[in-house]
């Protein structure tokens, strides 16, 4: 009897990271893609410091967070000691938090309106620090979901670049929970291609392999790495 064998104990974070990484490699292989073309964004929202320590110990350095204040609490004290950390904001951003977001985040994935583009441009000028930006597209046109509607995406991308001078490098989407995500991934990719954008943040724990098959460059994975989240 080995009571601590992997079959009878919950997977450690290191084991989960290795499993997700090998699933990414396999999905890339199946799609004829270089695994280096897909970045794993570990979604660390709600996680406790021990879980963060454990995943940092695996070498993971790219993290996604939903809320500015929560992310400040989790990362500000760790930043000086960490090499190569990349923080990505993947939750909705209020304009009055734009400055805090620009200070902390390397990438803001949730630009979805012109007013926020203006706030980010102002904050970037004031802080002397320009984040890379993704435009979030509400591919399912869901009333409760953030993101610019697909019809309005081209105009927002154009304004963000031309009017506000933001460094827009790609698009992000969260497909409707109860639908096949594939058409949503395809729609995001087509909007990106005709705007000359190369970064596609799409795919979560339940569908990252499908997203890789349809061109994702960044997959945002929480549960499959950390286990079920505690309620915030
Ligand atoms: C929480 C969250 C994720 C991660 O979801 P999992 O299903 O736990 O992998 C990805 N993207 C966004 C925008 C999220 O809010």
Coordinates of N, CA and C and ligand atoms in Angstrom, one line a residue:
X1 N 0.8 -1.2 0.0 CA 0.0 0.0 0.0 C 0.9 1.3 0.0
X2 N 0.6 2.1 -0.9 CA 1.3 3.4 -0.8 C 0.2 4.5 -0.8
X3 N -0.1 4.9 0.5 CA -1.3 5.8 0.7 C -1.0 7.2 0.0
X4 N 0.2 7.5 -0.3 CA 0.4 8.8 -0.9 C 0.6 8.7 -2.4
X5 N 0.3 7.6 -3.0 CA 0.5 7.4 -4.4 C -0.4 8.4 -5.2
X6 N 0.0 8.8 -6.4 CA -0.8 9.8 -7.1 C -2.2 9.4 -7.3
X7 N -2.5 8.1 -7.4 CA -3.9 7.6 -7.6 C -4.8 7.9 -6.5
X8 N -4.2 8.0 -5.3 CA -5.1 8.2 -4.1 C -5.0 9.6 -3.5
X9 N -4.0 10.4 -3.9 CA -3.9 11.7 -3.3 C -4.2 12.8 -4.4
X10 N -4.7 13.9 -4.0 CA -5.0 15.0 -5.0 C -3.7 15.4 -5.7
X11 N -3.8 15.7 -6.9 CA -2.6 16.2 -7.7 C -2.0 17.4 -7.0
X12 N -0.7 17.5 -7.0 CA 0.0 18.7 -6.5 C -0.1 19.7 -7.6
X13 N 0.2 21.0 -7.3 CA 0.2 22.0 -8.3 C 1.3 21.7 -9.4
X14 N 2.5 21.2 -8.9 CA 3.5 20.9 -9.9 C 3.1 19.8 -10.9
X15 N 2.3 18.8 -10.4 CA 1.8 17.8 -11.2 C 0.8 18.3 -12.2
X16 N -0.1 19.2 -11.7 CA -1.1 19.8 -12.6 C -0.5 20.7 -13.7
X17 N 0.6 21.4 -13.3 CA 1.3 22.3 -14.3 C 1.9 21.4 -15.4
X18 N 2.5 20.3 -14.9 CA 3.2 19.4 -15.9 C 2.1 18.8 -16.8
X19 N 1.0 18.4 -16.3 CA -0.1 17.8 -17.1 C -0.7 18.8 -18.1
X20 N -0.9 20.1 -17.6 CA -1.4 21.1 -18.6 C -0.4 21.4 -19.7
X21 N 0.9 21.5 -19.3 CA 1.9 21.7 -20.3 C 2.0 20.6 -21.3
X22 N 1.8 19.4 -20.9 CA 1.9 18.3 -21.9 C 0.7 18.3 -22.7
X23 N -0.5 18.7 -22.2 CA -1.7 18.8 -23.0 C -1.5 19.9 -24.1
X24 N -0.9 21.0 -23.7 CA -0.7 22.1 -24.6 C 0.3 21.6 -25.7
X25 N 1.3 20.9 -25.3 CA 2.3 20.3 -26.3 C 1.5 19.4 -27.3
X26 N 0.7 18.5 -26.8 CA 0.0 17.6 -27.6 C -1.0 18.3 -28.5
X27 N -1.7 19.3 -28.0 CA -2.6 20.1 -28.9 C -1.9 20.8 -30.0
X28 N -0.7 21.3 -29.7 CA 0.1 22.0 -30.7 C 0.6 21.0 -31.7
X29 N 1.0 19.8 -31.3 CA 1.5 18.8 -32.2 C 0.3 18.4 -33.1
X30 N -0.9 18.2 -32.6 CA -2.0 17.8 -33.4 C -2.4 18.9 -34.4
X31 N -2.1 20.2 -34.1 CA -2.5 21.3 -35.0 C -1.3 21.6 -35.9
X32 N -0.2 20.9 -35.8 CA 1.0 21.3 -36.5 C 1.6 22.6 -36.2
X33 N 1.5 22.9 -34.9 CA 2.0 24.2 -34.4 C 3.2 24.0 -33.5
X34 N 4.1 25.0 -33.4 CA 5.2 25.0 -32.5 C 4.7 25.3 -31.1
X35 N 5.0 24.4 -30.1 CA 4.5 24.7 -28.7 C 5.0 26.0 -28.2
X36 N 6.1 26.5 -28.7 CA 6.6 27.8 -28.3 C 5.7 29.0 -28.7
X37 N 4.7 28.7 -29.6 CA 3.8 29.7 -30.1 C 2.6 29.9 -29.2
X38 N 2.5 29.1 -28.2 CA 1.4 29.2 -27.2 C 1.9 29.5 -25.8
X39 N 1.4 30.6 -25.2 CA 1.8 30.9 -23.9 C 0.7 30.5 -22.9
X40 N 1.2 29.9 -21.8 CA 0.2 29.5 -20.8 C 0.1 30.6 -19.7
X41 N -1.0 31.2 -19.7 CA -1.3 32.3 -18.6 C -2.0 31.6 -17.5
X42 N -1.3 31.5 -16.3 CA -1.9 30.9 -15.1 C -2.8 31.9 -14.5
X43 N -4.1 31.5 -14.4 CA -5.1 32.5 -13.8 C -5.1 32.3 -12.2
X44 N -4.5 33.3 -11.6 CA -4.2 33.1 -10.2 C -5.2 33.8 -9.2
X45 N -6.3 34.3 -9.8 CA -7.3 35.0 -9.0 C -7.8 34.0 -7.9
X46 N -8.0 34.6 -6.7 CA -8.4 33.9 -5.5 C -7.4 33.0 -4.8
X47 N -6.3 32.8 -5.5 CA -5.3 31.8 -4.9 C -4.6 32.3 -3.7
X48 N -4.3 31.4 -2.8 CA -3.6 31.7 -1.6 C -2.1 31.7 -1.8
X49 N -1.3 32.4 -0.9 CA 0.2 32.6 -1.2 C 0.9 31.2 -1.4
X50 N 0.5 30.2 -0.7 CA 1.1 28.9 -0.8 C 1.0 28.3 -2.2
X51 N -0.2 28.5 -2.8 CA -0.4 28.1 -4.2 C 0.5 28.9 -5.1
X52 N 0.6 30.2 -4.9 CA 1.4 31.0 -5.7 C 2.9 30.6 -5.6
X53 N 3.4 30.3 -4.4 CA 4.7 29.9 -4.2 C 5.0 28.6 -5.0
X54 N 4.0 27.7 -4.9 CA 4.1 26.4 -5.6 C 4.2 26.5 -7.1
X55 N 3.4 27.4 -7.6 CA 3.4 27.5 -9.1 C 4.6 28.3 -9.6
X56 N 5.1 29.3 -8.8 CA 6.3 30.0 -9.2 C 7.5 29.0 -9.1
X57 N 7.5 28.0 -8.2 CA 8.6 27.1 -8.1 C 8.7 26.2 -9.4
X58 N 7.6 26.1 -10.1 CA 7.7 25.3 -11.4 C 8.3 26.1 -12.5
X59 N 8.5 27.4 -12.3 CA 9.0 28.3 -13.3 C 8.0 29.1 -14.1
X60 N 6.7 28.8 -13.7 CA 5.6 29.6 -14.4 C 5.8 31.1 -14.0
X61 N 5.7 32.0 -15.1 CA 5.9 33.4 -14.8 C 4.9 34.3 -15.4
X62 N 3.9 33.7 -16.2 CA 2.9 34.6 -16.8 C 1.6 34.3 -16.1
X63 N 1.0 35.4 -15.5 CA -0.2 35.2 -14.7 C -1.3 36.1 -15.1
X64 N -2.6 35.6 -15.0 CA -3.8 36.4 -15.3 C -4.5 36.7 -14.0
X65 N -5.0 37.9 -13.9 CA -5.8 38.4 -12.7 C -7.0 39.1 -13.2
X66 N -8.1 39.0 -12.4 CA -9.4 39.6 -12.8 C -9.6 41.0 -12.2
X67 N -9.0 41.2 -11.0 CA -9.3 42.5 -10.3 C -8.0 43.2 -9.9
X68 N -8.0 44.5 -10.1 CA -6.8 45.3 -9.9 C -6.4 45.2 -8.5
X69 N -7.3 45.5 -7.5 CA -6.9 45.5 -6.1 C -6.5 44.2 -5.6
X70 N -7.2 43.1 -6.0 CA -6.8 41.8 -5.5 C -5.4 41.5 -6.1
X71 N -5.1 41.8 -7.3 CA -3.8 41.6 -7.9 C -2.7 42.4 -7.2
X72 N -3.0 43.6 -6.8 CA -2.0 44.4 -6.1 C -1.6 43.7 -4.8
X73 N -2.6 43.2 -4.1 CA -2.4 42.4 -2.9 C -1.5 41.2 -3.1
X74 N -1.8 40.5 -4.2 CA -1.1 39.3 -4.4 C 0.3 39.5 -5.0
X75 N 0.6 40.5 -5.7 CA 1.8 40.6 -6.5 C 2.8 41.7 -6.1
X76 N 2.3 42.9 -5.6 CA 3.1 44.0 -5.4 C 4.4 43.7 -4.6
X77 N 4.2 43.0 -3.5 CA 5.3 42.7 -2.6 C 6.3 41.7 -3.2
X78 N 5.7 40.8 -4.1 CA 6.6 39.8 -4.7 C 7.4 40.3 -5.9
X79 N 6.9 41.4 -6.5 CA 7.5 41.9 -7.8 C 9.0 42.1 -7.7
X80 N 9.5 42.8 -6.7 CA 11.0 43.1 -6.8 C 11.9 41.9 -6.8
X81 N 11.4 40.7 -6.2 CA 12.3 39.6 -6.2 C 12.1 38.6 -7.3
X82 N 11.1 38.9 -8.2 CA 10.8 38.0 -9.3 C 11.4 38.5 -10.7
X83 N 12.1 37.6 -11.3 CA 12.6 37.9 -12.7 C 11.6 37.4 -13.7
X84 N 11.3 38.3 -14.7 CA 10.5 37.9 -15.8 C 9.1 37.7 -15.6
X85 N 8.5 38.2 -14.5 CA 7.1 38.1 -14.3 C 6.3 38.9 -15.3
X86 N 5.2 38.3 -15.8 CA 4.3 39.1 -16.7 C 2.9 39.0 -16.1
X87 N 2.3 40.1 -15.8 CA 1.0 40.1 -15.3 C 0.0 40.6 -16.3
X88 N -1.1 39.9 -16.5 CA -2.1 40.2 -17.5 C -3.4 40.4 -16.8
X89 N -4.1 41.6 -17.1 CA -5.4 41.8 -16.5 C -6.4 41.2 -17.5
X90 N -7.2 40.3 -17.0 CA -8.2 39.5 -17.8 C -9.6 39.8 -17.4
X91 N -9.8 40.7 -16.4 CA -11.2 41.0 -15.9 C -11.5 42.4 -16.3
X92 N -12.8 42.8 -16.2 CA -13.3 44.1 -16.6 C -12.6 45.2 -15.9
X93 N -12.3 46.4 -16.5 CA -11.6 47.5 -15.9 C -12.4 48.7 -15.9
X94 N -12.6 49.3 -14.7 CA -13.3 50.6 -14.6 C -12.3 51.7 -14.9
X95 N -12.7 52.8 -15.5 CA -11.8 53.9 -15.9 C -11.1 54.4 -14.7
X96 N -11.8 54.5 -13.5 CA -11.1 55.0 -12.3 C -10.0 54.1 -11.7
X97 N -9.9 52.9 -12.3 CA -8.8 52.0 -11.9 C -7.7 51.9 -13.0
X98 N -7.8 52.7 -14.0 CA -6.9 52.6 -15.2 C -5.5 52.9 -14.7
X99 N -5.3 53.9 -13.9 CA -3.9 54.2 -13.5 C -3.3 53.1 -12.7
X100 N -4.0 52.6 -11.7 CA -3.5 51.5 -10.9 C -3.2 50.3 -11.8
X101 N -4.0 50.0 -12.8 CA -3.8 48.9 -13.7 C -2.6 49.1 -14.6
X102 N -2.3 50.3 -15.0 CA -1.2 50.6 -15.8 C 0.1 50.4 -15.0
X103 N 0.1 50.8 -13.7 CA 1.2 50.6 -12.9 C 1.6 49.1 -12.7
X104 N 0.6 48.3 -12.5 CA 0.9 46.9 -12.2 C 1.0 45.9 -13.4
X105 N 0.1 46.1 -14.4 CA 0.0 45.1 -15.4 C 0.9 45.4 -16.6
X106 N 1.4 44.3 -17.2 CA 2.2 44.4 -18.4 C 1.3 44.4 -19.6
X107 N 0.1 43.7 -19.5 CA -0.8 43.5 -20.6 C -2.2 43.7 -20.0
X108 N -3.0 44.5 -20.7 CA -4.4 44.6 -20.3 C -5.3 44.0 -21.5
X109 N -6.0 42.9 -21.1 CA -6.6 42.1 -22.2 C -8.1 42.5 -22.4
X110 N -8.6 43.5 -21.6 CA -10.0 43.8 -21.6 C -10.4 45.2 -22.0
X111 N -9.7 45.7 -23.0 CA -10.2 47.0 -23.5 C -11.4 46.7 -24.4
X112 N -12.5 47.4 -24.0 CA -13.8 47.2 -24.7 C -14.6 48.4 -25.0
X113 N -14.0 49.6 -24.8 CA -14.8 50.8 -25.1 C -13.8 52.0 -25.2
X114 N -14.3 53.0 -26.0 CA -13.4 54.1 -26.3 C -13.0 54.9 -25.0
X115 N -14.0 55.0 -24.1 CA -13.7 55.8 -22.9 C -12.5 55.2 -22.1
X116 N -12.5 53.8 -22.1 CA -11.4 53.1 -21.4 C -10.1 53.3 -22.2
X117 N -10.1 53.3 -23.5 CA -8.9 53.6 -24.3 C -8.3 54.9 -23.9
X118 N -9.2 55.9 -23.8 CA -8.7 57.3 -23.4 C -8.1 57.3 -22.0
X119 N -8.8 56.6 -21.1 CA -8.2 56.5 -19.7 C -6.9 55.8 -19.7
X120 N -6.7 54.7 -20.5 CA -5.5 54.0 -20.5 C -4.4 54.9 -21.1
X121 N -4.7 55.6 -22.2 CA -3.7 56.5 -22.8 C -3.3 57.6 -21.8
X122 N -4.2 58.2 -21.1 CA -3.9 59.2 -20.1 C -3.0 58.6 -19.0
X123 N -3.4 57.5 -18.5 CA -2.6 56.8 -17.4 C -1.2 56.5 -17.9
X124 N -1.1 56.0 -19.1 CA 0.2 55.6 -19.7 C 1.1 56.8 -19.8
X125 N 0.5 57.9 -20.3 CA 1.3 59.2 -20.4 C 1.8 59.6 -19.0
X126 N 0.9 59.6 -18.0 CA 1.2 60.1 -16.7 C 2.3 59.2 -16.0
X127 N 2.2 57.9 -16.2 CA 3.1 57.0 -15.5 C 4.3 56.7 -16.4
X128 N 4.4 57.1 -17.6 CA 5.5 56.8 -18.4 C 5.7 55.3 -18.6
X129 N 4.6 54.6 -18.7 CA 4.6 53.1 -18.8 C 3.4 52.7 -19.6
X130 N 3.7 52.1 -20.8 CA 2.6 51.8 -21.7 C 2.4 50.3 -21.7
X131 N 1.2 49.9 -21.2 CA 0.9 48.4 -21.3 C 0.7 48.0 -22.7
X132 N 0.9 46.7 -23.0 CA 0.4 46.1 -24.3 C -1.1 45.9 -24.0
X133 N -1.9 45.9 -25.1 CA -3.4 45.9 -24.9 C -4.0 44.9 -25.9
X134 N -5.0 44.1 -25.4 CA -5.8 43.3 -26.2 C -7.2 43.9 -26.1
X135 N -8.0 43.8 -27.2 CA -9.4 44.2 -27.2 C -10.2 43.0 -26.9
X136 N -11.1 43.1 -25.9 CA -12.0 42.0 -25.6 C -13.2 42.1 -26.5
X137 N -13.5 41.0 -27.2 CA -14.7 40.9 -28.1 C -15.7 40.0 -27.5
X138 N -16.9 40.5 -27.4 CA -18.1 39.7 -26.8 C -18.7 38.9 -28.0
X139 N -18.0 37.8 -28.3 CA -18.3 37.1 -29.6 C -19.7 36.5 -29.6
X140 N -20.2 36.3 -28.4 CA -21.6 35.7 -28.3 C -22.7 36.8 -28.1
X141 N -22.2 38.1 -28.2 CA -23.2 39.2 -27.9 C -24.1 39.0 -26.7
X142 N -23.4 38.5 -25.6 CA -24.2 38.3 -24.4 C -24.4 39.5 -23.6
X143 N -25.6 39.8 -23.2 CA -25.9 41.1 -22.5 C -25.1 41.2 -21.2
X144 N -24.9 40.2 -20.5 CA -24.2 40.3 -19.2 C -22.7 40.3 -19.3
X145 N -22.2 40.1 -20.5 CA -20.7 39.9 -20.6 C -20.0 41.2 -21.2
X146 N -18.8 41.5 -20.7 CA -18.0 42.6 -21.2 C -17.5 42.3 -22.5
X147 N -16.9 43.3 -23.2 CA -16.4 43.1 -24.5 C -17.1 43.9 -25.5
X148 N -16.4 44.4 -26.6 CA -17.0 45.1 -27.6 C -17.8 44.1 -28.5
X149 N -18.9 44.5 -29.1 CA -19.6 43.6 -30.0 C -18.8 43.4 -31.3
X150 N -18.9 42.2 -31.9 CA -18.1 41.9 -33.1 C -18.2 43.0 -34.1
X151 N -19.4 43.5 -34.4 CA -19.6 44.6 -35.4 C -18.8 45.9 -35.1
X152 N -18.6 46.1 -33.8 CA -17.9 47.4 -33.5 C -16.4 47.2 -33.2
X153 N -15.9 46.0 -33.4 CA -14.5 45.7 -33.0 C -13.6 46.5 -33.9
X154 N -13.8 46.5 -35.2 CA -12.8 47.2 -36.1 C -12.7 48.6 -35.7
X155 N -13.8 49.3 -35.4 CA -13.7 50.7 -35.1 C -13.0 51.0 -33.8
X156 N -13.2 50.1 -32.8 CA -12.5 50.3 -31.5 C -11.0 50.1 -31.7
X157 N -10.7 49.0 -32.4 CA -9.3 48.7 -32.6 C -8.6 49.9 -33.3
X158 N -9.3 50.4 -34.3 CA -8.7 51.6 -35.1 C -8.5 52.8 -34.2
X159 N -9.6 53.1 -33.4 CA -9.5 54.3 -32.5 C -8.4 54.1 -31.4
X160 N -8.3 52.9 -30.9 CA -7.3 52.6 -29.8 C -5.9 52.9 -30.3
X161 N -5.7 52.5 -31.6 CA -4.4 52.6 -32.2 C -4.2 54.1 -32.6
X162 N -5.1 54.6 -33.5 CA -4.9 55.8 -34.2 C -5.1 57.0 -33.3
X163 N -6.2 57.0 -32.6 CA -6.6 58.2 -31.8 C -5.9 58.2 -30.5
X164 N -5.7 57.0 -29.8 CA -5.1 57.0 -28.5 C -3.7 56.5 -28.4
X165 N -3.2 56.0 -29.5 CA -1.8 55.6 -29.6 C -1.5 54.3 -28.7
X166 N -2.5 53.5 -28.5 CA -2.3 52.3 -27.6 C -1.6 51.2 -28.5
X167 N -0.8 50.4 -27.7 CA -0.1 49.3 -28.4 C -1.0 48.1 -28.4
X168 N -1.9 48.1 -29.3 CA -2.9 47.0 -29.4 C -2.2 45.8 -30.2
X169 N -2.1 44.7 -29.5 CA -1.4 43.6 -30.1 C -2.3 42.4 -30.4
X170 N -3.6 42.4 -29.9 CA -4.4 41.3 -30.2 C -5.8 41.4 -29.6
X171 N -6.5 40.2 -29.6 CA -7.8 40.2 -29.1 C -8.0 39.1 -28.1
X172 N -9.1 39.2 -27.3 CA -9.4 38.2 -26.3 C -10.9 38.0 -26.3
X173 N -11.3 36.7 -26.0 CA -12.8 36.4 -25.9 C -13.0 35.4 -24.8
X174 N -14.2 35.4 -24.3 CA -14.7 34.4 -23.4 C -16.1 33.9 -24.0
X175 N -16.0 32.8 -24.8 CA -17.3 32.3 -25.4 C -18.4 32.0 -24.4
X176 N -19.6 32.0 -24.9 CA -20.7 31.6 -24.0 C -20.5 30.2 -23.4
X177 N -20.8 30.1 -22.1 CA -20.5 28.9 -21.4 C -21.2 27.6 -22.0
X178 N -22.4 27.8 -22.5 CA -23.2 26.7 -22.9 C -23.1 26.4 -24.4
X179 N -22.1 26.9 -25.1 CA -22.1 26.7 -26.6 C -20.8 26.1 -27.0
X180 N -20.7 25.5 -28.2 CA -19.5 25.1 -28.8 C -18.6 26.3 -29.0
X181 N -17.4 26.3 -28.4 CA -16.6 27.6 -28.5 C -16.0 27.8 -29.8
X182 N -15.9 26.7 -30.6 CA -15.1 26.8 -31.9 C -15.5 27.9 -32.8
X183 N -16.8 28.2 -33.1 CA -17.2 29.3 -33.9 C -16.7 30.7 -33.3
X184 N -16.7 30.7 -32.0 CA -16.3 32.0 -31.3 C -14.8 32.2 -31.5
X185 N -14.0 31.1 -31.4 CA -12.6 31.2 -31.6 C -12.3 31.6 -33.1
X186 N -13.1 31.0 -34.0 CA -12.9 31.4 -35.4 C -13.2 32.8 -35.7
X187 N -14.3 33.3 -35.1 CA -14.7 34.7 -35.3 C -13.6 35.6 -34.7
X188 N -13.1 35.3 -33.6 CA -12.0 36.2 -33.0 C -10.8 36.2 -33.9
X189 N -10.4 35.0 -34.4 CA -9.3 34.9 -35.3 C -9.5 35.7 -36.6
X190 N -10.7 35.7 -37.1 CA -10.9 36.4 -38.4 C -10.9 37.9 -38.1
X191 N -11.4 38.4 -37.0 CA -11.4 39.8 -36.7 C -9.9 40.2 -36.5
X192 N -9.1 39.4 -35.9 CA -7.7 39.7 -35.7 C -7.0 39.7 -37.0
X193 N -7.2 38.8 -37.9 CA -6.5 38.7 -39.1 C -6.7 40.0 -39.9
X194 N -8.0 40.4 -40.1 CA -8.2 41.5 -41.0 C -7.8 42.8 -40.3
X195 N -7.4 42.8 -39.1 CA -6.9 44.0 -38.4 C -5.3 43.9 -38.3
X196 N -4.8 42.8 -38.8 CA -3.3 42.6 -38.7 C -2.8 42.4 -37.3
X197 N -3.6 41.7 -36.5 CA -3.3 41.5 -35.1 C -2.9 40.0 -34.9
X198 N -1.8 39.8 -34.1 CA -1.2 38.4 -34.1 C -1.6 37.7 -32.8
X199 N -2.0 38.4 -31.7 CA -2.2 37.7 -30.4 C -3.6 37.4 -30.2
X200 N -3.9 36.1 -29.9 CA -5.2 35.6 -29.6 C -5.3 35.0 -28.3
X201 N -5.9 35.7 -27.3 CA -6.1 35.1 -25.9 C -7.4 34.4 -25.9
X202 N -7.4 33.1 -26.0 CA -8.7 32.4 -26.0 C -8.4 30.9 -25.6
X203 N -9.4 30.4 -24.8 CA -9.3 29.0 -24.3 C -9.0 29.1 -22.8
X204 N -9.8 28.3 -22.0 CA -9.7 28.2 -20.6 C -9.6 26.7 -20.2
X205 N -9.7 26.4 -18.9 CA -9.5 25.0 -18.5 C -10.3 24.0 -19.4
X206 N -11.6 24.4 -19.7 CA -12.5 23.5 -20.4 C -12.3 23.4 -21.9
X207 N -11.5 24.3 -22.5 CA -11.5 24.3 -23.9 C -10.2 24.8 -24.5
X208 N -9.1 24.7 -23.7 CA -7.9 25.3 -24.3 C -7.3 24.5 -25.4
X209 N -7.6 23.2 -25.5 CA -7.0 22.4 -26.6 C -7.7 22.8 -27.9
X210 N -9.1 23.0 -27.8 CA -9.8 23.5 -29.0 C -9.3 24.8 -29.4
X211 N -9.0 25.7 -28.5 CA -8.6 27.0 -28.8 C -7.2 27.0 -29.5
X212 N -6.3 26.1 -29.0 CA -5.0 26.0 -29.7 C -5.2 25.5 -31.1
X213 N -6.1 24.6 -31.3 CA -6.4 24.1 -32.7 C -6.9 25.2 -33.6
X214 N -7.4 26.2 -33.0 CA -8.0 27.3 -33.8 C -7.1 28.6 -33.7
X215 N -5.9 28.5 -33.2 CA -5.0 29.6 -33.4 C -4.6 30.4 -32.1
X216 N -5.1 29.9 -30.9 CA -4.8 30.7 -29.7 C -3.3 30.8 -29.6
X217 N -2.9 32.0 -29.2 CA -1.4 32.2 -28.8 C -1.3 32.3 -27.3
X218 N -2.4 32.6 -26.6 CA -2.4 32.6 -25.1 C -3.6 31.9 -24.6
X219 N -3.4 30.9 -23.7 CA -4.5 30.2 -23.1 C -4.5 30.6 -21.6
X220 N -5.7 30.9 -21.1 CA -5.9 31.4 -19.7 C -6.5 30.2 -18.9
X221 N -5.6 29.6 -18.0 CA -6.0 28.4 -17.3 C -5.9 28.6 -15.8
X222 N -7.0 28.4 -15.1 CA -7.0 28.5 -13.7 C -7.2 27.1 -13.0
X223 N -8.5 26.6 -13.1 CA -8.9 25.4 -12.4 C -7.9 24.2 -12.7
X224 N -7.6 24.0 -14.0 CA -6.8 22.8 -14.3 C -5.4 22.9 -13.7
X225 N -4.9 24.1 -13.3 CA -3.6 24.3 -12.7 C -3.7 24.2 -11.2
X226 N -4.7 24.9 -10.6 CA -4.8 25.1 -9.2 C -5.8 24.2 -8.5
X227 N -6.7 23.5 -9.3 CA -7.8 22.9 -8.7 C -9.0 23.8 -8.6
X228 N -10.1 23.4 -8.0 CA -11.3 24.2 -7.9 C -10.9 25.5 -7.1
X229 N -11.4 26.6 -7.5 CA -11.2 27.9 -6.8 C -12.0 27.9 -5.5
X230 N -11.5 28.5 -4.5 CA -12.3 28.9 -3.3 C -13.2 30.0 -3.8
X231 N -14.3 30.1 -3.2 CA -15.2 31.2 -3.5 C -14.6 32.5 -3.0
X232 N -14.6 33.5 -3.8 CA -14.0 34.8 -3.4 C -14.7 35.4 -2.2
Ligands
LIG1 C1 -11.3 32.8 -14.2 C2 -11.0 33.0 -15.7 C3 -10.2 32.1 -16.4 C4 -9.8 30.7 -15.9 O1 -10.9 29.9 -15.9 P1 -10.7 28.3 -15.6 O2 -12.0 27.7 -16.1 O3 -10.6 28.2 -14.1 O4 -9.5 27.8 -16.3 C5 -9.9 32.5 -17.7 N1 -10.3 33.7 -18.3 C6 -11.0 34.6 -17.5 C7 -11.3 35.9 -18.2 C8 -11.3 34.3 -16.2 O5 -12.0 35.2 -15.5

